[in-house]
XYZ file of C-alpha atoms in Angstrom:
199
model
C 15.671 -89.183 1.602
C 12.603 -91.012 0.244
C 14.577 -92.115 -2.827
C 17.403 -93.489 -0.637
C 14.881 -95.440 1.426
C 13.358 -96.965 -1.712
C 16.753 -98.025 -3.044
C 17.671 -99.599 0.294
C 14.390 -101.508 0.550
C 14.477 -102.638 -3.075
C 17.942 -104.112 -2.635
C 17.064 -105.820 0.619
C 15.404 -108.849 -1.037
C 13.533 -111.462 1.021
C 14.042 -111.056 4.763
C 12.588 -114.081 6.510
C 8.827 -113.837 6.332
C 9.054 -110.285 4.986
C 9.120 -109.898 1.214
C 10.319 -106.644 -0.347
C 10.503 -106.149 -4.098
C 11.564 -103.144 -6.136
C 9.969 -102.067 -9.391
C 10.083 -99.492 -12.156
C 6.911 -97.823 -13.424
C 6.186 -95.736 -16.487
C 3.166 -94.594 -18.398
C 1.025 -91.677 -19.474
C -1.307 -89.149 -17.849
C -4.368 -87.332 -19.178
C -5.164 -84.418 -16.846
C -7.641 -81.633 -16.231
C -8.271 -79.008 -13.542
C -11.698 -78.230 -12.107
C -12.025 -74.472 -11.706
C -10.070 -73.254 -14.754
C -13.125 -73.068 -17.083
C -11.634 -75.688 -19.431
C -13.245 -79.072 -20.119
C -11.777 -82.472 -20.918
C -8.630 -84.430 -20.134
C -6.551 -82.585 -22.728
C -3.228 -82.127 -20.904
C -1.178 -85.206 -21.837
C 2.188 -86.224 -20.403
C 4.525 -89.073 -19.541
C 5.125 -90.304 -15.996
C 7.774 -92.519 -14.471
C 9.262 -93.607 -11.203
C 10.732 -96.256 -8.948
C 9.104 -98.018 -6.030
C 9.110 -100.932 -3.643
C 6.340 -103.171 -2.342
C 6.102 -105.228 0.827
C 3.870 -108.305 1.067
C 1.800 -108.059 4.240
C 0.101 -111.424 3.684
C -0.875 -113.752 0.872
C -3.371 -111.281 -0.627
C -2.331 -107.927 0.806
C 0.658 -105.725 0.125
C 1.687 -102.111 0.564
C 3.892 -100.027 -1.716
C 5.884 -96.794 -1.603
C 7.138 -95.020 -4.728
C 8.961 -91.911 -5.911
C 7.586 -90.618 -9.223
C 7.513 -87.739 -11.679
C 3.929 -86.867 -12.638
C 2.860 -84.102 -15.047
C -0.437 -82.369 -14.373
C -2.488 -79.399 -15.537
C -4.980 -78.615 -18.270
C -5.182 -77.487 -21.887
C -7.845 -75.881 -24.042
C -9.394 -78.077 -26.694
C -9.380 -76.918 -30.312
C -12.941 -75.613 -29.940
C -12.155 -73.815 -26.694
C -9.061 -72.218 -28.234
C -11.245 -70.741 -30.983
C -13.955 -69.576 -28.579
C -12.381 -68.618 -25.230
C -14.544 -69.282 -22.171
C -11.997 -68.376 -19.500
C -8.559 -66.963 -18.777
C -6.265 -69.895 -19.521
C -5.116 -71.629 -22.680
C -2.533 -74.000 -21.186
C -1.526 -74.868 -17.600
C 1.412 -77.168 -16.859
C 1.985 -78.287 -13.262
C 4.821 -80.798 -12.912
C 5.136 -82.703 -9.649
C 7.402 -85.124 -7.874
C 5.098 -87.428 -5.924
C 5.484 -89.995 -3.164
C 2.476 -92.347 -3.283
C 1.751 -94.793 -0.463
C -0.660 -97.520 -1.577
C -2.436 -100.576 -0.201
C -3.019 -103.465 -2.661
C -5.550 -106.297 -2.502
C -4.812 -109.204 -4.861
C -7.017 -111.921 -6.337
C -7.289 -114.461 -9.231
C -4.286 -116.769 -9.035
C -2.327 -117.532 -12.197
C -2.518 -121.060 -13.610
C 0.795 -121.982 -11.972
C -0.386 -120.361 -8.701
C 2.811 -118.273 -8.429
C 1.228 -114.821 -8.594
C -2.146 -113.057 -8.581
C -3.408 -111.573 -11.832
C -5.483 -108.737 -10.341
C -4.545 -106.019 -7.851
C -6.943 -103.393 -6.532
C -5.044 -100.349 -5.299
C -5.916 -97.359 -3.104
C -3.844 -94.784 -1.288
C -2.577 -91.261 -0.771
C 0.328 -89.401 -2.296
C 2.371 -86.380 -1.266
C 2.972 -83.956 -4.156
C 5.797 -81.432 -4.495
C 5.474 -78.895 -7.314
C 8.772 -78.575 -9.205
C 7.856 -76.230 -12.079
C 4.890 -74.553 -13.752
C 3.937 -72.817 -16.961
C 0.679 -70.923 -17.466
C -0.331 -69.462 -20.837
C -3.346 -67.152 -21.149
C -5.681 -66.962 -24.143
C -3.593 -64.158 -25.611
C -0.623 -66.534 -25.798
C 1.243 -64.705 -23.008
C 3.241 -66.572 -20.371
C 1.739 -65.395 -17.073
C 3.504 -67.966 -14.876
C 5.193 -65.324 -12.722
C 1.851 -63.777 -11.765
C 0.384 -67.029 -10.395
C 1.783 -68.715 -7.303
C 0.518 -72.260 -6.963
C 0.885 -74.035 -3.646
C 4.163 -75.971 -3.666
C 2.842 -78.909 -1.608
C -0.266 -80.989 -2.041
C -2.022 -84.226 -1.243
C -3.577 -86.672 -3.683
C -5.984 -89.602 -3.560
C -5.385 -92.561 -5.909
C -7.595 -95.485 -6.919
C -6.631 -98.054 -9.514
C -6.138 -101.633 -10.597
C -3.324 -103.712 -12.107
C -3.478 -106.773 -14.340
C -0.344 -108.944 -14.157
C 0.772 -110.756 -17.311
C 3.690 -112.410 -15.507
C 5.044 -112.441 -11.962
C 7.036 -109.285 -12.757
C 5.080 -107.414 -15.437
C 1.746 -105.654 -14.922
C -0.358 -102.948 -16.559
C -2.632 -100.698 -14.539
C -5.125 -97.868 -14.835
C -5.555 -95.198 -12.158
C -7.820 -92.277 -11.362
C -5.997 -89.643 -9.301
C -7.403 -86.571 -7.564
C -5.363 -83.656 -6.226
C -6.776 -82.360 -2.958
C -4.722 -79.234 -2.287
C -4.009 -77.654 -5.668
C -4.890 -73.962 -5.399
C -3.606 -70.534 -6.347
C -1.928 -69.087 -3.223
C -2.577 -65.527 -4.366
C -6.295 -65.748 -5.103
C -7.266 -68.832 -3.156
C -9.073 -70.169 -6.242
C -9.396 -73.965 -5.874
C -8.092 -76.038 -8.763
C -8.983 -79.650 -8.081
C -6.772 -81.788 -10.315
C -8.033 -84.975 -11.959
C -5.890 -87.494 -13.809
C -6.461 -90.697 -15.732
C -3.214 -92.677 -15.795
C -1.946 -95.756 -17.583
C 0.919 -97.541 -15.770
C 3.299 -100.257 -16.855
C 5.076 -101.848 -13.867
C 8.186 -104.007 -14.111
C 9.461 -105.662 -10.926
C 13.182 -106.279 -10.413
């Protein structure tokens, strides 16, 4: 349903004073989980999605997107040689629906678009698949039941090279990632690089 709404809004184009615009986004994630006894943003993955923004005023806009976002953690080379916990590799792959508010500043030379956007918002996360490997190299995914739904907090900024093309960096926190069986909290953290291309 969310995807259908995005497609409909993206194809709507300018509607009077309301301005909708669709975009594609892609990039990379570096992730870690607090609570798994592993350090560092060692779980790497690619992300991608489609979204639409709506200009609220000259400097403010809001956006809604539908994205695929890998998550999890991975032991470093040192940690793999000297185990400090139970896990070697945790993969948590999500479909997310982020809702963001953008504040824009620094007009381009031709005054057509703003170069900087400061972004904040929340995202709904739906877990689509997992893989958990212990330090013995065994797949123990079936013994761990992660919560299928979660909530995330996102903060980031974009720099626009043209009216349509921008690059951004984000820090994302997962609020409700936990093992249903044990109740052990696993707060997810992600550093993300985004490339955004408007239609």
